[in-house]
């Protein structure tokens, strides 16, 4: 991996980072605002933020479609966070609340939650419904193009 483009989860600016350095242990900060580029899971706060990550980040994006009232979603939440920590420089992990963002959920035809979707180069490449643990999430994401 030569160079990756990563959207800053704080200011939204696109940053370039060397894939070699990332996998060598470097955890860069945003060149514009100085915040950490890899904070783990990113909770989406508006549709524009979601679109920025999907359109401008060159890493695979793993989206957890969930809702606050969903018991299995809450059970899987800590596992999603653990998987994000294990894969933080190989994939971008986003959480989308389907009650807050029904248009995003509709765009991906989400019918049940929790549902995980892997997006690569703006297109859905894989989908998995139902709660699962961190190890299964890592294996699943890795099998769809991200390095472990």
mmCIF file with all atom_site columns, C-alpha atoms in Angstrom:
data_model
loop_
_atom_site.group_PDB
_atom_site.id
_atom_site.type_symbol
_atom_site.label_atom_id
_atom_site.label_alt_id
_atom_site.label_comp_id
_atom_site.label_asym_id
_atom_site.label_entity_id
_atom_site.label_seq_id
_atom_site.pdbx_PDB_ins_code
_atom_site.Cartn_x
_atom_site.Cartn_y
_atom_site.Cartn_z
_atom_site.occupancy
_atom_site.B_iso_or_equiv
_atom_site.pdbx_formal_charge
_atom_site.auth_seq_id
_atom_site.auth_comp_id
_atom_site.auth_asym_id
_atom_site.auth_atom_id
_atom_site.pdbx_PDB_model_num
ATOM 1   C CA . UNK A 1 1   ? 0.000   0.000   0.000  1.00 0.00 ? 1   UNK A CA 1
ATOM 2   C CA . UNK A 1 2   ? 1.728   3.162   -1.166 1.00 0.00 ? 2   UNK A CA 1
ATOM 3   C CA . UNK A 1 3   ? -0.390  6.035   0.068  1.00 0.00 ? 3   UNK A CA 1
ATOM 4   C CA . UNK A 1 4   ? -3.816  6.230   1.654  1.00 0.00 ? 4   UNK A CA 1
ATOM 5   C CA . UNK A 1 5   ? -6.277  9.079   1.842  1.00 0.00 ? 5   UNK A CA 1
ATOM 6   C CA . UNK A 1 6   ? -8.052  9.427   5.167  1.00 0.00 ? 6   UNK A CA 1
ATOM 7   C CA . UNK A 1 7   ? -10.773 11.907  6.090  1.00 0.00 ? 7   UNK A CA 1
ATOM 8   C CA . UNK A 1 8   ? -10.181 13.545  9.466  1.00 0.00 ? 8   UNK A CA 1
ATOM 9   C CA . UNK A 1 9   ? -13.060 12.567  11.763 1.00 0.00 ? 9   UNK A CA 1
ATOM 10  C CA . UNK A 1 10  ? -12.867 15.974  13.465 1.00 0.00 ? 10  UNK A CA 1
ATOM 11  C CA . UNK A 1 11  ? -12.489 18.627  10.760 1.00 0.00 ? 11  UNK A CA 1
ATOM 12  C CA . UNK A 1 12  ? -13.332 16.637  7.602  1.00 0.00 ? 12  UNK A CA 1
ATOM 13  C CA . UNK A 1 13  ? -10.117 17.453  5.743  1.00 0.00 ? 13  UNK A CA 1
ATOM 14  C CA . UNK A 1 14  ? -8.552  14.736  3.592  1.00 0.00 ? 14  UNK A CA 1
ATOM 15  C CA . UNK A 1 15  ? -5.083  13.685  4.705  1.00 0.00 ? 15  UNK A CA 1
ATOM 16  C CA . UNK A 1 16  ? -2.494  11.612  2.867  1.00 0.00 ? 16  UNK A CA 1
ATOM 17  C CA . UNK A 1 17  ? -0.523  9.026   4.797  1.00 0.00 ? 17  UNK A CA 1
ATOM 18  C CA . UNK A 1 18  ? 2.110   6.496   3.821  1.00 0.00 ? 18  UNK A CA 1
ATOM 19  C CA . UNK A 1 19  ? 0.688   2.987   4.040  1.00 0.00 ? 19  UNK A CA 1
ATOM 20  C CA . UNK A 1 20  ? 4.154   1.718   4.876  1.00 0.00 ? 20  UNK A CA 1
ATOM 21  C CA . UNK A 1 21  ? 4.459   4.046   7.879  1.00 0.00 ? 21  UNK A CA 1
ATOM 22  C CA . UNK A 1 22  ? 0.911   3.296   9.049  1.00 0.00 ? 22  UNK A CA 1
ATOM 23  C CA . UNK A 1 23  ? 1.570   -0.420  9.124  1.00 0.00 ? 23  UNK A CA 1
ATOM 24  C CA . UNK A 1 24  ? 4.908   0.290   10.772 1.00 0.00 ? 24  UNK A CA 1
ATOM 25  C CA . UNK A 1 25  ? 3.110   1.648   13.834 1.00 0.00 ? 25  UNK A CA 1
ATOM 26  C CA . UNK A 1 26  ? 2.864   5.370   13.087 1.00 0.00 ? 26  UNK A CA 1
ATOM 27  C CA . UNK A 1 27  ? -0.481  6.901   14.079 1.00 0.00 ? 27  UNK A CA 1
ATOM 28  C CA . UNK A 1 28  ? -0.630  10.274  12.306 1.00 0.00 ? 28  UNK A CA 1
ATOM 29  C CA . UNK A 1 29  ? -2.567  13.346  13.261 1.00 0.00 ? 29  UNK A CA 1
ATOM 30  C CA . UNK A 1 30  ? -4.548  15.576  10.910 1.00 0.00 ? 30  UNK A CA 1
ATOM 31  C CA . UNK A 1 31  ? -2.395  18.102  9.084  1.00 0.00 ? 31  UNK A CA 1
ATOM 32  C CA . UNK A 1 32  ? -5.157  20.721  9.365  1.00 0.00 ? 32  UNK A CA 1
ATOM 33  C CA . UNK A 1 33  ? -6.491  20.441  12.941 1.00 0.00 ? 33  UNK A CA 1
ATOM 34  C CA . UNK A 1 34  ? -3.941  18.199  14.706 1.00 0.00 ? 34  UNK A CA 1
ATOM 35  C CA . UNK A 1 35  ? -6.516  15.629  15.880 1.00 0.00 ? 35  UNK A CA 1
ATOM 36  C CA . UNK A 1 36  ? -5.855  11.892  15.690 1.00 0.00 ? 36  UNK A CA 1
ATOM 37  C CA . UNK A 1 37  ? -6.758  10.456  12.270 1.00 0.00 ? 37  UNK A CA 1
ATOM 38  C CA . UNK A 1 38  ? -7.449  7.000   13.724 1.00 0.00 ? 38  UNK A CA 1
ATOM 39  C CA . UNK A 1 39  ? -9.645  7.370   16.827 1.00 0.00 ? 39  UNK A CA 1
ATOM 40  C CA . UNK A 1 40  ? -11.250 3.932   16.438 1.00 0.00 ? 40  UNK A CA 1
ATOM 41  C CA . UNK A 1 41  ? -14.975 3.953   15.680 1.00 0.00 ? 41  UNK A CA 1
ATOM 42  C CA . UNK A 1 42  ? -16.469 7.127   14.212 1.00 0.00 ? 42  UNK A CA 1
ATOM 43  C CA . UNK A 1 43  ? -20.105 7.864   14.995 1.00 0.00 ? 43  UNK A CA 1
ATOM 44  C CA . UNK A 1 44  ? -21.696 9.655   12.059 1.00 0.00 ? 44  UNK A CA 1
ATOM 45  C CA . UNK A 1 45  ? -23.395 12.965  12.933 1.00 0.00 ? 45  UNK A CA 1
ATOM 46  C CA . UNK A 1 46  ? -24.767 13.985  9.530  1.00 0.00 ? 46  UNK A CA 1
ATOM 47  C CA . UNK A 1 47  ? -25.183 12.676  5.995  1.00 0.00 ? 47  UNK A CA 1
ATOM 48  C CA . UNK A 1 48  ? -22.477 14.937  4.585  1.00 0.00 ? 48  UNK A CA 1
ATOM 49  C CA . UNK A 1 49  ? -19.946 13.484  7.028  1.00 0.00 ? 49  UNK A CA 1
ATOM 50  C CA . UNK A 1 50  ? -20.870 9.949   5.932  1.00 0.00 ? 50  UNK A CA 1
ATOM 51  C CA . UNK A 1 51  ? -20.514 10.891  2.259  1.00 0.00 ? 51  UNK A CA 1
ATOM 52  C CA . UNK A 1 52  ? -17.103 12.508  2.865  1.00 0.00 ? 52  UNK A CA 1
ATOM 53  C CA . UNK A 1 53  ? -15.756 9.328   4.441  1.00 0.00 ? 53  UNK A CA 1
ATOM 54  C CA . UNK A 1 54  ? -17.212 7.055   1.743  1.00 0.00 ? 54  UNK A CA 1
ATOM 55  C CA . UNK A 1 55  ? -16.123 9.216   -1.195 1.00 0.00 ? 55  UNK A CA 1
ATOM 56  C CA . UNK A 1 56  ? -12.735 10.467  -0.004 1.00 0.00 ? 56  UNK A CA 1
ATOM 57  C CA . UNK A 1 57  ? -11.208 7.692   2.161  1.00 0.00 ? 57  UNK A CA 1
ATOM 58  C CA . UNK A 1 58  ? -9.185  5.142   0.219  1.00 0.00 ? 58  UNK A CA 1
ATOM 59  C CA . UNK A 1 59  ? -9.284  2.517   2.985  1.00 0.00 ? 59  UNK A CA 1
ATOM 60  C CA . UNK A 1 60  ? -12.150 0.009   3.074  1.00 0.00 ? 60  UNK A CA 1
ATOM 61  C CA . UNK A 1 61  ? -15.000 1.370   5.194  1.00 0.00 ? 61  UNK A CA 1
ATOM 62  C CA . UNK A 1 62  ? -16.907 -0.871  7.594  1.00 0.00 ? 62  UNK A CA 1
ATOM 63  C CA . UNK A 1 63  ? -20.313 0.498   8.562  1.00 0.00 ? 63  UNK A CA 1
ATOM 64  C CA . UNK A 1 64  ? -22.310 -0.716  11.545 1.00 0.00 ? 64  UNK A CA 1
ATOM 65  C CA . UNK A 1 65  ? -25.979 0.094   10.923 1.00 0.00 ? 65  UNK A CA 1
ATOM 66  C CA . UNK A 1 66  ? -27.611 0.085   14.361 1.00 0.00 ? 66  UNK A CA 1
ATOM 67  C CA . UNK A 1 67  ? -30.211 1.754   16.592 1.00 0.00 ? 67  UNK A CA 1
ATOM 68  C CA . UNK A 1 68  ? -30.229 2.738   20.253 1.00 0.00 ? 68  UNK A CA 1
ATOM 69  C CA . UNK A 1 69  ? -33.252 0.546   21.074 1.00 0.00 ? 69  UNK A CA 1
ATOM 70  C CA . UNK A 1 70  ? -31.755 -2.617  19.502 1.00 0.00 ? 70  UNK A CA 1
ATOM 71  C CA . UNK A 1 71  ? -30.500 -5.137  22.087 1.00 0.00 ? 71  UNK A CA 1
ATOM 72  C CA . UNK A 1 72  ? -28.306 -7.138  19.677 1.00 0.00 ? 72  UNK A CA 1
ATOM 73  C CA . UNK A 1 73  ? -26.829 -3.839  18.417 1.00 0.00 ? 73  UNK A CA 1
ATOM 74  C CA . UNK A 1 74  ? -25.840 -2.884  21.967 1.00 0.00 ? 74  UNK A CA 1
ATOM 75  C CA . UNK A 1 75  ? -24.387 -6.350  22.544 1.00 0.00 ? 75  UNK A CA 1
ATOM 76  C CA . UNK A 1 76  ? -22.268 -6.116  19.403 1.00 0.00 ? 76  UNK A CA 1
ATOM 77  C CA . UNK A 1 77  ? -21.160 -2.507  20.021 1.00 0.00 ? 77  UNK A CA 1
ATOM 78  C CA . UNK A 1 78  ? -18.093 -3.315  22.169 1.00 0.00 ? 78  UNK A CA 1
ATOM 79  C CA . UNK A 1 79  ? -17.050 -6.008  19.683 1.00 0.00 ? 79  UNK A CA 1
ATOM 80  C CA . UNK A 1 80  ? -17.245 -3.485  16.825 1.00 0.00 ? 80  UNK A CA 1
ATOM 81  C CA . UNK A 1 81  ? -15.037 -1.119  18.854 1.00 0.00 ? 81  UNK A CA 1
ATOM 82  C CA . UNK A 1 82  ? -12.525 -3.924  19.550 1.00 0.00 ? 82  UNK A CA 1
ATOM 83  C CA . UNK A 1 83  ? -12.408 -4.867  15.862 1.00 0.00 ? 83  UNK A CA 1
ATOM 84  C CA . UNK A 1 84  ? -11.853 -1.206  14.949 1.00 0.00 ? 84  UNK A CA 1
ATOM 85  C CA . UNK A 1 85  ? -8.901  -1.024  17.347 1.00 0.00 ? 85  UNK A CA 1
ATOM 86  C CA . UNK A 1 86  ? -7.349  -4.143  15.816 1.00 0.00 ? 86  UNK A CA 1
ATOM 87  C CA . UNK A 1 87  ? -7.773  -2.853  12.254 1.00 0.00 ? 87  UNK A CA 1
ATOM 88  C CA . UNK A 1 88  ? -7.592  0.918   12.716 1.00 0.00 ? 88  UNK A CA 1
ATOM 89  C CA . UNK A 1 89  ? -5.035  1.630   9.972  1.00 0.00 ? 89  UNK A CA 1
ATOM 90  C CA . UNK A 1 90  ? -6.416  -1.001  7.563  1.00 0.00 ? 90  UNK A CA 1
ATOM 91  C CA . UNK A 1 91  ? -10.074 0.019   7.511  1.00 0.00 ? 91  UNK A CA 1
ATOM 92  C CA . UNK A 1 92  ? -12.273 2.910   8.648  1.00 0.00 ? 92  UNK A CA 1
ATOM 93  C CA . UNK A 1 93  ? -15.081 1.908   11.056 1.00 0.00 ? 93  UNK A CA 1
ATOM 94  C CA . UNK A 1 94  ? -18.271 4.006   11.059 1.00 0.00 ? 94  UNK A CA 1
ATOM 95  C CA . UNK A 1 95  ? -21.480 3.705   13.076 1.00 0.00 ? 95  UNK A CA 1
ATOM 96  C CA . UNK A 1 96  ? -24.737 4.878   11.476 1.00 0.00 ? 96  UNK A CA 1
ATOM 97  C CA . UNK A 1 97  ? -27.868 5.120   13.637 1.00 0.00 ? 97  UNK A CA 1
ATOM 98  C CA . UNK A 1 98  ? -30.684 4.017   11.327 1.00 0.00 ? 98  UNK A CA 1
ATOM 99  C CA . UNK A 1 99  ? -33.277 6.031   13.283 1.00 0.00 ? 99  UNK A CA 1
ATOM 100 C CA . UNK A 1 100 ? -31.276 9.243   12.917 1.00 0.00 ? 100 UNK A CA 1
ATOM 101 C CA . UNK A 1 101 ? -30.271 8.619   9.299  1.00 0.00 ? 101 UNK A CA 1
ATOM 102 C CA . UNK A 1 102 ? -33.029 6.669   7.532  1.00 0.00 ? 102 UNK A CA 1
ATOM 103 C CA . UNK A 1 103 ? -31.913 7.977   4.116  1.00 0.00 ? 103 UNK A CA 1
ATOM 104 C CA . UNK A 1 104 ? -28.469 6.424   4.515  1.00 0.00 ? 104 UNK A CA 1
ATOM 105 C CA . UNK A 1 105 ? -30.050 3.170   5.725  1.00 0.00 ? 105 UNK A CA 1
ATOM 106 C CA . UNK A 1 106 ? -32.476 3.293   2.787  1.00 0.00 ? 106 UNK A CA 1
ATOM 107 C CA . UNK A 1 107 ? -29.669 3.873   0.316  1.00 0.00 ? 107 UNK A CA 1
ATOM 108 C CA . UNK A 1 108 ? -28.125 0.588   1.500  1.00 0.00 ? 108 UNK A CA 1
ATOM 109 C CA . UNK A 1 109 ? -31.503 -1.173  1.710  1.00 0.00 ? 109 UNK A CA 1
ATOM 110 C CA . UNK A 1 110 ? -31.035 -1.990  5.404  1.00 0.00 ? 110 UNK A CA 1
ATOM 111 C CA . UNK A 1 111 ? -33.930 -4.207  6.509  1.00 0.00 ? 111 UNK A CA 1
ATOM 112 C CA . UNK A 1 112 ? -32.623 -5.507  9.826  1.00 0.00 ? 112 UNK A CA 1
ATOM 113 C CA . UNK A 1 113 ? -30.087 -4.438  12.416 1.00 0.00 ? 113 UNK A CA 1
ATOM 114 C CA . UNK A 1 114 ? -27.353 -4.813  13.313 1.00 0.00 ? 114 UNK A CA 1
ATOM 115 C CA . UNK A 1 115 ? -26.051 -5.012  9.763  1.00 0.00 ? 115 UNK A CA 1
ATOM 116 C CA . UNK A 1 116 ? -22.398 -4.560  8.798  1.00 0.00 ? 116 UNK A CA 1
ATOM 117 C CA . UNK A 1 117 ? -21.495 -3.327  5.319  1.00 0.00 ? 117 UNK A CA 1
ATOM 118 C CA . UNK A 1 118 ? -18.023 -3.088  3.769  1.00 0.00 ? 118 UNK A CA 1
ATOM 119 C CA . UNK A 1 119 ? -17.635 -0.253  1.262  1.00 0.00 ? 119 UNK A CA 1
ATOM 120 C CA . UNK A 1 120 ? -14.628 -0.033  -1.026 1.00 0.00 ? 120 UNK A CA 1
ATOM 121 C CA . UNK A 1 121 ? -14.112 2.786   -3.518 1.00 0.00 ? 121 UNK A CA 1
ATOM 122 C CA . UNK A 1 122 ? -17.656 4.024   -2.837 1.00 0.00 ? 122 UNK A CA 1
ATOM 123 C CA . UNK A 1 123 ? -19.356 0.685   -3.535 1.00 0.00 ? 123 UNK A CA 1
ATOM 124 C CA . UNK A 1 124 ? -20.747 -1.988  -1.252 1.00 0.00 ? 124 UNK A CA 1
ATOM 125 C CA . UNK A 1 125 ? -18.637 -5.141  -1.491 1.00 0.00 ? 125 UNK A CA 1
ATOM 126 C CA . UNK A 1 126 ? -19.999 -7.205  1.408  1.00 0.00 ? 126 UNK A CA 1
ATOM 127 C CA . UNK A 1 127 ? -22.825 -7.368  3.925  1.00 0.00 ? 127 UNK A CA 1
ATOM 128 C CA . UNK A 1 128 ? -23.484 -9.331  7.088  1.00 0.00 ? 128 UNK A CA 1
ATOM 129 C CA . UNK A 1 129 ? -26.544 -9.135  9.343  1.00 0.00 ? 129 UNK A CA 1
ATOM 130 C CA . UNK A 1 130 ? -26.815 -10.117 12.985 1.00 0.00 ? 130 UNK A CA 1
ATOM 131 C CA . UNK A 1 131 ? -24.642 -9.617  16.039 1.00 0.00 ? 131 UNK A CA 1
ATOM 132 C CA . UNK A 1 132 ? -21.180 -11.147 16.056 1.00 0.00 ? 132 UNK A CA 1
ATOM 133 C CA . UNK A 1 133 ? -17.932 -10.866 18.007 1.00 0.00 ? 133 UNK A CA 1
ATOM 134 C CA . UNK A 1 134 ? -14.730 -8.925  17.334 1.00 0.00 ? 134 UNK A CA 1
ATOM 135 C CA . UNK A 1 135 ? -12.756 -11.882 15.977 1.00 0.00 ? 135 UNK A CA 1
ATOM 136 C CA . UNK A 1 136 ? -15.478 -12.698 13.448 1.00 0.00 ? 136 UNK A CA 1
ATOM 137 C CA . UNK A 1 137 ? -15.709 -9.057  12.392 1.00 0.00 ? 137 UNK A CA 1
ATOM 138 C CA . UNK A 1 138 ? -11.928 -8.922  11.815 1.00 0.00 ? 138 UNK A CA 1
ATOM 139 C CA . UNK A 1 139 ? -11.966 -12.191 9.839  1.00 0.00 ? 139 UNK A CA 1
ATOM 140 C CA . UNK A 1 140 ? -14.945 -11.051 7.771  1.00 0.00 ? 140 UNK A CA 1
ATOM 141 C CA . UNK A 1 141 ? -13.493 -7.598  6.977  1.00 0.00 ? 141 UNK A CA 1
ATOM 142 C CA . UNK A 1 142 ? -10.112 -9.151  6.142  1.00 0.00 ? 142 UNK A CA 1
ATOM 143 C CA . UNK A 1 143 ? -11.772 -11.592 3.759  1.00 0.00 ? 143 UNK A CA 1
ATOM 144 C CA . UNK A 1 144 ? -13.181 -8.587  1.889  1.00 0.00 ? 144 UNK A CA 1
ATOM 145 C CA . UNK A 1 145 ? -9.979  -6.698  1.222  1.00 0.00 ? 145 UNK A CA 1
ATOM 146 C CA . UNK A 1 146 ? -8.636  -5.110  4.407  1.00 0.00 ? 146 UNK A CA 1
ATOM 147 C CA . UNK A 1 147 ? -5.364  -6.183  5.992  1.00 0.00 ? 147 UNK A CA 1
ATOM 148 C CA . UNK A 1 148 ? -5.614  -7.552  9.529  1.00 0.00 ? 148 UNK A CA 1
#
